[in-house]
Amino acid sequence: MKKEFLDLGQQPIANKFLYWEEVNGDTDTEEFFFDLKVVFDEETNLVSLKEFVKPELMFNEDYKYNTSLSVPMVEHFKKTAELMKELRNDYGYKTDNVLEIGSNDGPFVSNFENAVCVEPCDNFVEKTEELGYKTYNAFWTTELAENIVNEFGKMDLIYSANCICHIQDLDDCFQAVKNTLSEKGMFVFEDPSLLRMMERGSYDQIYDEHAHVFSVLALKKILARNDLQIFRVDDLSHIHGGSNRIYVRRMNINSNMFDASGSVFEAIRQEKEFGLDKFETYKVFANRVEKSKKDLVEKLNQYKKEGKKVASYGATSKSTTVFNYCDIGTDLIDLISDTTPDKIGLYAPGSHIPVKNRSEVNILDYDVLFLGAWNFKDTIANKEQEFIKKGGKFLTHVPQVMEFS
Ligand code: TYD
């Protein structure tokens, strides 16, 4: 049975930054909102959105997240690709036939000579095609998997980062993986960790795209019913605010794929210790989220009373959840500073706070910067030393509402 534990109110498409005309009512289309409620499945322990949003509304040619523009993420994917090559001997798979699900603009596949990509956002398809990789402009389904196997044969390595948690029908997704994976093939995927989210109080990991927030516990059960088995988990606490890299093989095969360090056992032990298998834990989390909202709004109102100038740093999907849940608009935050060309000049979903180019914002005019991109806290604090020296403060809600400098 699925039990609801959290209600984050009416939310827009988190990554759909709006044009001036859309905000100022010159177009016929009203902004789309949905009820962001979160449920816990007692049978599988999976945490998911109660109401899913139609994938086509989120993943289309307007999708504004070019991974290749993020230096730390490009570096991460390069290192991950190197690791995948290094592990070939240990685990006995090949990298002749590599498939990436959700290849974005190609920072992972570009480290391989041959690869096949799957990507529903048209704007990215062109990029990986230009790099010379066959790219299927489609969602990952059993139907698509069949076409890929017919054209390219089975895959030795299937990789996916920050994409599997977007897929609403996980059984279809994992069946598609099973049907595509070669006998000794390996499936590796990275997604935000439920444990880290719960520990850090980072409820803003929850938004339309994240149909699920994964625990290893839940994945183990859902993969098993699709004849797949987790054999290793890497803890990526610095990626996207805390992620897991999950290594999967076919169930019941004779293979070298096992992890002597017992990482799967350890990940599950930690999750159970935290109580991720119990509904009560989620009720405690929901109370913490409510308190976080109260504290953040109080703090911002206090700044306003004191006449302090406040901006936000990083136009993230995560901050869409925070601003809409806490009902924060231009009355409390003047603007969002960002470096992404596609977001600059647009308005944040729901809150309509304008997004301005970092190079055109005089950060020193501001007293407080809310960290919309708290997952890059250190990078940002290092970059903005001058702001700190001048007495500026950063404000974050992770792990609780607090200032720092
Ligand atoms: P991201 O971490 O991908 O968040 P989400 O997945 O929630 O959308 O987004 C980070 C955003 O922050 C991105 O738009 C780029 C911006 N950013 C800056 O403007 N300056 C910086 O120094 C950093 C690190 C990020």
Tab-separated table of C-alpha atoms and ligand atoms in Angstrom:
chain	number	residue	atom	x	y	z
A	1	MET	CA	0.000	0.000	0.000
A	2	LYS	CA	1.215	3.513	-0.822
A	3	LYS	CA	1.003	5.984	2.046
A	4	GLU	CA	1.289	9.736	1.625
A	5	PHE	CA	3.689	11.530	3.973
A	6	LEU	CA	4.519	14.882	2.434
A	7	ASP	CA	2.631	17.631	0.619
A	8	LEU	CA	4.772	20.260	-1.119
A	9	GLY	CA	1.778	22.090	-2.504
A	10	GLN	CA	1.108	23.283	-6.035
A	11	GLN	CA	4.252	23.169	-8.140
A	12	PRO	CA	5.115	24.077	-11.723
A	13	ILE	CA	7.505	22.220	-14.074
A	14	ALA	CA	10.695	22.766	-12.083
A	15	ASN	CA	13.055	23.288	-14.991
A	16	LYS	CA	10.699	25.243	-17.238
A	17	PHE	CA	12.032	28.763	-16.995
A	18	LEU	CA	9.616	31.235	-18.533
A	19	TYR	CA	9.853	33.971	-21.142
A	20	TRP	CA	8.800	37.532	-20.346
A	21	GLU	CA	5.625	37.139	-22.448
A	22	GLU	CA	4.613	34.050	-20.479
A	23	VAL	CA	5.007	35.838	-17.153
A	24	ASN	CA	3.314	39.019	-18.266
A	25	GLY	CA	0.263	37.262	-19.626
A	26	ASP	CA	0.770	38.066	-23.292
A	27	THR	CA	0.349	34.423	-24.262
A	28	ASP	CA	-2.767	32.259	-24.093
A	29	THR	CA	-1.188	29.389	-22.226
A	30	GLU	CA	-1.395	29.403	-18.458
A	31	GLU	CA	1.491	28.039	-16.465
A	32	PHE	CA	0.992	24.389	-15.606
A	33	PHE	CA	0.805	23.424	-11.913
A	34	PHE	CA	0.304	20.063	-10.234
A	35	ASP	CA	-0.016	18.727	-6.667
A	36	LEU	CA	3.394	17.658	-5.420
A	37	LYS	CA	2.630	14.958	-2.865
A	38	VAL	CA	4.966	12.176	-1.889
A	39	VAL	CA	4.180	8.551	-1.030
A	40	PHE	CA	5.969	5.592	0.557
A	41	ASP	CA	5.209	2.110	-0.756
A	42	GLU	CA	5.078	-0.262	2.214
A	43	GLU	CA	5.700	-3.295	0.016
A	44	THR	CA	8.802	-2.160	-1.887
A	45	ASN	CA	9.852	0.802	0.329
A	46	LEU	CA	9.949	2.956	-2.790
A	47	VAL	CA	9.420	6.715	-2.365
A	48	SER	CA	7.606	8.276	-5.327
A	49	LEU	CA	5.453	11.202	-6.342
A	50	LYS	CA	1.773	10.582	-5.783
A	51	GLU	CA	0.869	12.211	-9.079
A	52	PHE	CA	3.261	11.866	-12.002
A	53	VAL	CA	3.606	14.621	-14.571
A	54	LYS	CA	3.376	13.722	-18.271
A	55	PRO	CA	6.988	13.154	-19.427
A	56	GLU	CA	6.436	15.213	-22.596
A	57	LEU	CA	5.766	18.299	-20.452
A	58	MET	CA	9.193	18.002	-18.810
A	59	PHE	CA	11.516	16.466	-21.368
A	60	ASN	CA	11.323	18.282	-24.656
A	61	GLU	CA	13.331	20.707	-26.799
A	62	ASP	CA	13.025	23.401	-24.102
A	63	TYR	CA	14.905	21.365	-21.503
A	64	LYS	CA	17.459	23.681	-19.908
A	65	TYR	CA	20.149	21.582	-18.432
A	66	ASN	CA	23.271	21.242	-20.537
A	67	THR	CA	25.531	19.008	-18.527
A	68	SER	CA	28.549	20.015	-20.594
A	69	LEU	CA	28.274	23.561	-19.248
A	70	SER	CA	29.001	22.328	-15.736
A	71	VAL	CA	32.742	21.898	-15.288
A	72	PRO	CA	32.464	19.696	-12.160
A	73	MET	CA	29.933	17.407	-13.878
A	74	VAL	CA	32.034	17.047	-17.055
A	75	GLU	CA	34.968	16.076	-14.863
A	76	HIS	CA	32.753	13.625	-12.972
A	77	PHE	CA	31.614	11.884	-16.175
A	78	LYS	CA	35.153	11.687	-17.506
A	79	LYS	CA	36.301	10.004	-14.302
A	80	THR	CA	33.273	7.703	-14.321
A	81	ALA	CA	34.034	6.620	-17.898
A	82	GLU	CA	37.659	5.924	-16.909
A	83	LEU	CA	36.430	3.839	-13.988
A	84	MET	CA	34.095	1.872	-16.263
A	85	LYS	CA	37.102	1.051	-18.476
A	86	GLU	CA	39.312	0.135	-15.513
A	87	LEU	CA	36.757	-2.265	-14.074
A	88	ARG	CA	36.517	-4.297	-17.282
A	89	ASN	CA	39.066	-6.847	-16.173
A	90	ASP	CA	37.693	-7.264	-12.653
A	91	TYR	CA	34.119	-7.747	-13.742
A	92	GLY	CA	34.648	-9.362	-17.137
A	93	TYR	CA	32.505	-7.097	-19.296
A	94	LYS	CA	33.440	-5.352	-22.523
A	95	THR	CA	32.942	-1.778	-23.637
A	96	ASP	CA	32.510	-2.508	-27.344
A	97	ASN	CA	28.776	-1.920	-27.162
A	98	VAL	CA	27.966	0.938	-24.814
A	99	LEU	CA	24.497	2.416	-24.367
A	100	GLU	CA	23.605	5.520	-22.420
A	101	ILE	CA	20.052	6.208	-21.308
A	102	GLY	CA	19.494	9.976	-21.032
A	103	SER	CA	22.717	11.034	-22.723
A	104	ASN	CA	22.048	14.795	-22.488
A	105	ASP	CA	24.721	16.623	-24.541
A	106	GLY	CA	27.185	13.754	-24.337
A	107	PRO	CA	29.748	14.264	-21.546
A	108	PHE	CA	29.803	10.537	-20.695
A	109	VAL	CA	29.592	8.887	-24.127
A	110	SER	CA	32.196	11.224	-25.582
A	111	ASN	CA	34.766	9.190	-23.625
A	112	PHE	CA	33.947	6.095	-25.718
A	113	GLU	CA	34.675	5.450	-29.356
A	114	ASN	CA	31.382	3.662	-29.983
A	115	ALA	CA	28.170	4.259	-28.145
A	116	VAL	CA	24.448	4.405	-28.702
A	117	CYS	CA	22.421	7.130	-27.011
A	118	VAL	CA	18.809	7.424	-25.909
A	119	GLU	CA	17.559	10.942	-25.311
A	120	PRO	CA	14.015	12.340	-25.439
A	121	CYS	CA	15.036	16.038	-25.522
A	122	ASP	CA	15.458	17.019	-29.188
A	123	ASN	CA	17.991	19.770	-28.465
A	124	PHE	CA	20.471	17.222	-27.079
A	125	VAL	CA	19.929	14.631	-29.812
A	126	GLU	CA	21.580	16.967	-32.309
A	127	LYS	CA	24.605	17.333	-30.029
A	128	THR	CA	25.400	13.636	-29.639
A	129	GLU	CA	24.595	12.985	-33.315
A	130	GLU	CA	27.139	15.685	-34.198
A	131	LEU	CA	29.649	13.875	-32.005
A	132	GLY	CA	29.007	10.797	-34.150
A	133	TYR	CA	26.839	8.669	-31.856
A	134	LYS	CA	23.589	7.146	-33.038
A	135	THR	CA	20.959	8.791	-30.832
A	136	TYR	CA	17.391	7.586	-30.440
A	137	ASN	CA	15.129	10.565	-29.828
A	138	ALA	CA	12.791	8.659	-27.537
A	139	PHE	CA	11.959	7.614	-23.992
A	140	TRP	CA	13.529	4.427	-22.667
A	141	THR	CA	10.933	1.635	-22.914
A	142	THR	CA	10.837	-2.109	-23.668
A	143	GLU	CA	9.639	-1.216	-27.156
A	144	LEU	CA	12.623	1.023	-27.842
A	145	ALA	CA	14.987	-1.552	-26.324
A	146	GLU	CA	13.751	-4.117	-28.834
A	147	ASN	CA	14.539	-1.765	-31.727
A	148	ILE	CA	18.006	-1.087	-30.358
A	149	VAL	CA	18.800	-4.786	-29.938
A	150	ASN	CA	17.580	-5.449	-33.479
A	151	GLU	CA	19.823	-2.751	-34.870
A	152	PHE	CA	22.927	-2.963	-32.655
A	153	GLY	CA	22.689	-6.250	-30.763
A	154	LYS	CA	22.963	-6.605	-26.988
A	155	MET	CA	24.910	-4.106	-24.892
A	156	ASP	CA	27.974	-4.808	-22.716
A	157	LEU	CA	27.641	-1.646	-20.666
A	158	ILE	CA	24.443	0.303	-20.071
A	159	TYR	CA	24.962	3.546	-18.214
A	160	SER	CA	22.582	6.212	-17.002
A	161	ALA	CA	23.030	9.238	-14.747
A	162	ASN	CA	20.193	11.200	-13.180
A	163	CYS	CA	17.689	9.621	-15.472
A	164	ILE	CA	16.387	6.289	-14.154
A	165	CYS	CA	14.678	8.099	-11.244
A	166	HIS	CA	12.773	10.098	-13.893
A	167	ILE	CA	11.187	6.953	-15.315
A	168	GLN	CA	7.720	6.417	-13.924
A	169	ASP	CA	7.239	2.742	-14.829
A	170	LEU	CA	10.298	1.133	-13.260
A	171	ASP	CA	9.281	-2.427	-14.123
A	172	ASP	CA	9.153	-1.569	-17.812
A	173	CYS	CA	12.450	0.291	-17.479
A	174	PHE	CA	14.250	-2.633	-15.846
A	175	GLN	CA	12.707	-5.185	-18.206
A	176	ALA	CA	14.062	-3.079	-21.063
A	177	VAL	CA	17.500	-3.170	-19.403
A	178	LYS	CA	17.313	-6.925	-18.918
A	179	ASN	CA	16.327	-7.469	-22.555
A	180	THR	CA	19.203	-5.303	-23.776
A	181	LEU	CA	22.022	-6.411	-21.497
A	182	SER	CA	24.432	-9.017	-22.867
A	183	GLU	CA	24.938	-12.182	-20.780
A	184	LYS	CA	27.982	-10.745	-18.965
A	185	GLY	CA	26.951	-7.147	-19.359
A	186	MET	CA	26.775	-4.529	-16.620
A	187	PHE	CA	24.161	-1.853	-15.974
A	188	VAL	CA	25.346	1.135	-13.949
A	189	PHE	CA	23.198	4.057	-12.890
A	190	GLU	CA	23.519	7.094	-10.651
A	191	ASP	CA	20.698	8.936	-8.964
A	192	PRO	CA	20.155	11.048	-5.843
A	193	SER	CA	20.144	8.992	-2.657
A	194	LEU	CA	17.050	8.960	-0.483
A	195	LEU	CA	19.199	8.433	2.605
A	196	ARG	CA	21.266	11.565	1.922
A	197	MET	CA	18.130	13.565	1.169
A	198	MET	CA	16.554	12.477	4.457
A	199	GLU	CA	19.742	13.058	6.462
A	200	ARG	CA	20.298	16.499	4.948
A	201	GLY	CA	16.681	17.628	4.995
A	202	SER	CA	17.050	18.482	1.302
A	203	TYR	CA	13.392	18.103	0.388
A	204	ASP	CA	14.073	20.123	-2.759
A	205	GLN	CA	15.335	16.910	-4.389
A	206	ILE	CA	11.637	16.284	-4.823
A	207	TYR	CA	10.188	17.806	-7.983
A	208	ASP	CA	8.289	16.746	-11.088
A	209	GLU	CA	11.236	15.070	-12.840
A	210	HIS	CA	12.169	12.950	-9.851
A	211	ALA	CA	9.308	10.464	-10.085
A	212	HIS	CA	11.151	8.467	-7.414
A	213	VAL	CA	13.908	9.102	-4.911
A	214	PHE	CA	15.809	5.845	-4.598
A	215	SER	CA	16.986	3.848	-1.636
A	216	VAL	CA	19.145	0.798	-2.285
A	217	LEU	CA	16.579	-1.128	-0.265
A	218	ALA	CA	13.775	-0.368	-2.699
A	219	LEU	CA	15.914	-0.784	-5.804
A	220	LYS	CA	17.041	-4.220	-4.681
A	221	LYS	CA	13.435	-5.413	-4.516
A	222	ILE	CA	12.291	-3.851	-7.771
A	223	LEU	CA	15.355	-5.007	-9.702
A	224	ALA	CA	14.978	-8.532	-8.299
A	225	ARG	CA	11.447	-8.883	-9.623
A	226	ASN	CA	12.925	-8.050	-13.033
A	227	ASP	CA	15.689	-10.684	-12.726
A	228	LEU	CA	18.415	-8.148	-12.033
A	229	GLN	CA	20.726	-7.935	-9.070
A	230	ILE	CA	22.730	-5.141	-7.428
A	231	PHE	CA	26.301	-6.230	-6.733
A	232	ARG	CA	27.991	-2.956	-5.792
A	233	VAL	CA	27.071	0.526	-4.592
A	234	ASP	CA	29.360	3.576	-4.664
A	235	ASP	CA	28.514	6.386	-2.298
A	236	LEU	CA	28.811	9.648	-4.276
A	237	SER	CA	28.160	12.101	-1.478
A	238	HIS	CA	29.485	15.081	-3.476
A	239	ILE	CA	27.304	14.568	-6.564
A	240	HIS	CA	23.920	16.311	-6.809
A	241	GLY	CA	23.760	16.681	-3.052
A	242	GLY	CA	24.426	12.980	-2.415
A	243	SER	CA	23.939	10.178	-4.927
A	244	ASN	CA	24.445	6.449	-5.243
A	245	ARG	CA	26.090	4.699	-8.153
A	246	ILE	CA	24.395	1.319	-8.482
A	247	TYR	CA	26.042	-1.607	-10.314
A	248	VAL	CA	23.693	-4.264	-11.641
A	249	ARG	CA	24.040	-7.622	-13.362
A	250	ARG	CA	21.697	-10.332	-14.501
A	251	MET	CA	20.347	-12.523	-11.713
A	252	ASN	CA	21.739	-16.042	-11.336
A	253	ILE	CA	24.562	-15.913	-13.820
A	254	ASN	CA	28.001	-17.248	-13.417
A	255	SER	CA	30.005	-14.037	-13.298
A	256	ASN	CA	32.933	-12.161	-11.793
A	257	MET	CA	30.629	-9.403	-10.768
A	258	PHE	CA	30.720	-9.172	-7.020
A	259	ASP	CA	32.101	-6.651	-4.583
A	260	ALA	CA	34.330	-8.026	-1.873
A	261	SER	CA	33.939	-4.851	0.205
A	262	GLY	CA	30.259	-5.667	0.838
A	263	SER	CA	29.073	-2.246	-0.312
A	264	VAL	CA	25.481	-3.359	-0.983
A	265	PHE	CA	25.167	-4.857	2.470
A	266	GLU	CA	26.651	-1.707	4.032
A	267	ALA	CA	24.374	0.667	2.079
A	268	ILE	CA	21.300	-1.276	3.144
A	269	ARG	CA	22.521	-1.488	6.735
A	270	GLN	CA	22.822	2.313	6.874
A	271	GLU	CA	19.401	2.783	5.301
A	272	LYS	CA	17.753	0.425	7.776
A	273	GLU	CA	19.574	2.048	10.668
A	274	PHE	CA	18.076	5.374	9.580
A	275	GLY	CA	14.657	3.702	9.321
A	276	LEU	CA	14.042	3.996	5.584
A	277	ASP	CA	11.974	0.810	5.778
A	278	LYS	CA	9.534	2.372	8.266
A	279	PHE	CA	6.738	4.824	7.525
A	280	GLU	CA	7.238	6.687	10.835
A	281	THR	CA	10.657	7.905	9.625
A	282	TYR	CA	8.942	9.709	6.760
A	283	LYS	CA	6.499	11.439	9.091
A	284	VAL	CA	9.458	12.780	11.094
A	285	PHE	CA	11.003	14.030	7.845
A	286	ALA	CA	7.747	15.767	6.888
A	287	ASN	CA	7.750	17.654	10.220
A	288	ARG	CA	11.323	18.723	9.578
A	289	VAL	CA	10.342	20.034	6.130
A	290	GLU	CA	7.497	22.080	7.614
A	291	LYS	CA	9.885	23.593	10.131
A	292	SER	CA	12.385	24.359	7.368
A	293	LYS	CA	9.701	26.330	5.512
A	294	LYS	CA	8.721	28.276	8.619
A	295	ASP	CA	12.350	29.145	9.424
A	296	LEU	CA	13.205	30.184	5.870
A	297	VAL	CA	10.200	32.453	5.449
A	298	GLU	CA	10.837	33.998	8.866
A	299	LYS	CA	14.447	34.692	7.999
A	300	LEU	CA	13.594	36.283	4.646
A	301	ASN	CA	10.913	38.453	6.241
A	302	GLN	CA	13.393	39.557	8.855
A	303	TYR	CA	15.864	40.631	6.131
A	304	LYS	CA	13.087	42.554	4.440
A	305	LYS	CA	12.261	44.385	7.660
A	306	GLU	CA	15.927	45.247	8.112
A	307	GLY	CA	16.080	46.580	4.543
A	308	LYS	CA	18.627	43.965	3.451
A	309	LYS	CA	19.001	43.084	-0.211
A	310	VAL	CA	18.596	39.379	-1.001
A	311	ALA	CA	19.325	37.437	-4.204
A	312	SER	CA	19.450	33.737	-4.951
A	313	TYR	CA	22.470	31.947	-6.395
A	314	GLY	CA	21.879	29.181	-8.984
A	315	ALA	CA	18.621	28.868	-10.926
A	316	THR	CA	18.063	25.236	-10.006
A	317	SER	CA	15.116	22.904	-10.295
A	318	LYS	CA	15.591	22.343	-6.596
A	319	SER	CA	14.980	26.002	-5.818
A	320	THR	CA	11.713	25.834	-7.781
A	321	THR	CA	10.452	23.406	-5.144
A	322	VAL	CA	11.639	25.633	-2.300
A	323	PHE	CA	10.239	28.890	-3.696
A	324	ASN	CA	6.848	27.423	-4.568
A	325	TYR	CA	6.480	25.383	-1.389
A	326	CYS	CA	7.461	28.384	0.767
A	327	ASP	CA	5.572	30.880	-1.390
A	328	ILE	CA	8.658	33.002	-1.979
A	329	GLY	CA	8.535	35.519	-4.809
A	330	THR	CA	10.073	38.839	-5.813
A	331	ASP	CA	8.758	40.355	-2.564
A	332	LEU	CA	11.484	38.434	-0.711
A	333	ILE	CA	14.161	37.666	-3.344
A	334	ASP	CA	15.078	40.242	-6.006
A	335	LEU	CA	16.682	37.987	-8.590
A	336	ILE	CA	18.488	34.730	-9.248
A	337	SER	CA	22.060	34.888	-10.485
A	338	ASP	CA	23.119	32.126	-12.885
A	339	THR	CA	25.755	31.431	-15.537
A	340	THR	CA	23.691	29.211	-17.871
A	341	PRO	CA	23.055	31.103	-21.147
A	342	ASP	CA	19.714	29.324	-21.728
A	343	LYS	CA	18.314	30.445	-18.377
A	344	ILE	CA	19.540	34.044	-18.367
A	345	GLY	CA	16.824	36.614	-19.071
A	346	LEU	CA	14.052	34.158	-18.170
A	347	TYR	CA	11.872	33.879	-15.061
A	348	ALA	CA	11.839	31.096	-12.481
A	349	PRO	CA	8.859	28.721	-12.707
A	350	GLY	CA	5.962	29.662	-10.431
A	351	SER	CA	7.801	32.318	-8.423
A	352	HIS	CA	8.642	34.401	-11.533
A	353	ILE	CA	11.853	35.683	-9.955
A	354	PRO	CA	14.028	36.991	-12.821
A	355	VAL	CA	17.200	35.094	-13.712
A	356	LYS	CA	20.147	37.396	-14.406
A	357	ASN	CA	23.599	36.767	-15.766
A	358	ARG	CA	26.137	36.461	-12.969
A	359	SER	CA	28.486	38.742	-14.864
A	360	GLU	CA	25.859	41.479	-14.946
A	361	VAL	CA	24.841	41.243	-11.296
A	362	ASN	CA	26.852	43.250	-8.835
A	363	ILE	CA	26.894	40.666	-6.090
A	364	LEU	CA	28.512	43.200	-3.753
A	365	ASP	CA	25.250	45.176	-3.755
A	366	TYR	CA	23.605	42.292	-1.913
A	367	ASP	CA	23.639	41.494	1.794
A	368	VAL	CA	22.457	37.905	1.523
A	369	LEU	CA	22.646	35.224	-1.177
A	370	PHE	CA	20.308	32.246	-0.860
A	371	LEU	CA	22.035	29.123	-2.162
A	372	GLY	CA	19.676	27.696	-4.762
A	373	ALA	CA	22.609	25.509	-5.845
A	374	TRP	CA	23.572	24.378	-2.338
A	375	ASN	CA	25.068	21.243	-3.896
A	376	PHE	CA	27.890	23.487	-5.204
A	377	LYS	CA	28.293	25.271	-1.880
A	378	ASP	CA	32.098	25.052	-1.723
A	379	THR	CA	32.646	25.957	-5.383
A	380	ILE	CA	30.402	29.001	-5.005
A	381	ALA	CA	31.871	30.153	-1.680
A	382	ASN	CA	35.368	29.889	-3.199
A	383	LYS	CA	34.337	31.915	-6.231
A	384	GLU	CA	32.632	34.636	-4.246
A	385	GLN	CA	35.358	35.449	-1.739
A	386	GLU	CA	34.988	39.164	-2.351
A	387	PHE	CA	31.311	39.031	-1.335
A	388	ILE	CA	32.234	37.263	1.902
A	389	LYS	CA	35.098	39.690	2.643
A	390	LYS	CA	32.703	42.580	2.277
A	391	GLY	CA	30.506	41.041	5.001
A	392	GLY	CA	27.985	39.276	2.730
A	393	LYS	CA	26.235	36.177	4.042
A	394	PHE	CA	25.079	33.028	2.317
A	395	LEU	CA	21.761	31.556	3.383
A	396	THR	CA	20.940	27.874	2.949
A	397	HIS	CA	18.180	25.529	4.093
A	398	VAL	CA	20.423	22.420	4.040
A	399	PRO	CA	20.728	20.725	6.514
A	400	GLN	CA	18.712	23.439	8.273
A	401	VAL	CA	18.027	27.096	7.651
A	402	MET	CA	21.254	28.903	8.491
A	403	GLU	CA	23.591	31.663	7.423
A	404	PHE	CA	27.265	31.147	6.737
A	405	SER	CA	30.189	33.063	5.349
B	1	TYD	P1	21.958	21.887	-10.668
B	1	TYD	O1	22.921	21.600	-9.607
B	1	TYD	O2	21.964	21.066	-11.871
B	1	TYD	O3	20.547	21.833	-9.999
B	1	TYD	P2	19.161	21.168	-10.427
B	1	TYD	O4	19.466	19.756	-10.820
B	1	TYD	O5	18.365	21.297	-9.153
B	1	TYD	O6	18.583	21.995	-11.536
B	1	TYD	O7	22.057	23.407	-11.150
B	1	TYD	C1	23.044	24.280	-10.810
B	1	TYD	C2	22.690	25.648	-11.373
B	1	TYD	O8	23.505	26.617	-10.738
B	1	TYD	C3	22.945	25.788	-12.854
B	1	TYD	O9	21.897	26.513	-13.467
B	1	TYD	C4	24.244	26.581	-12.938
B	1	TYD	C5	24.201	27.403	-11.693
B	1	TYD	N1	25.533	27.734	-11.168
B	1	TYD	C6	25.976	29.067	-11.239
B	1	TYD	O10	25.270	29.945	-11.756
B	1	TYD	N2	27.203	29.381	-10.744
B	1	TYD	C7	28.013	28.439	-10.186
B	1	TYD	O11	29.125	28.757	-9.740
B	1	TYD	C8	27.551	27.089	-10.101
B	1	TYD	C9	28.402	26.032	-9.467
B	1	TYD	C10	26.290	26.783	-10.606
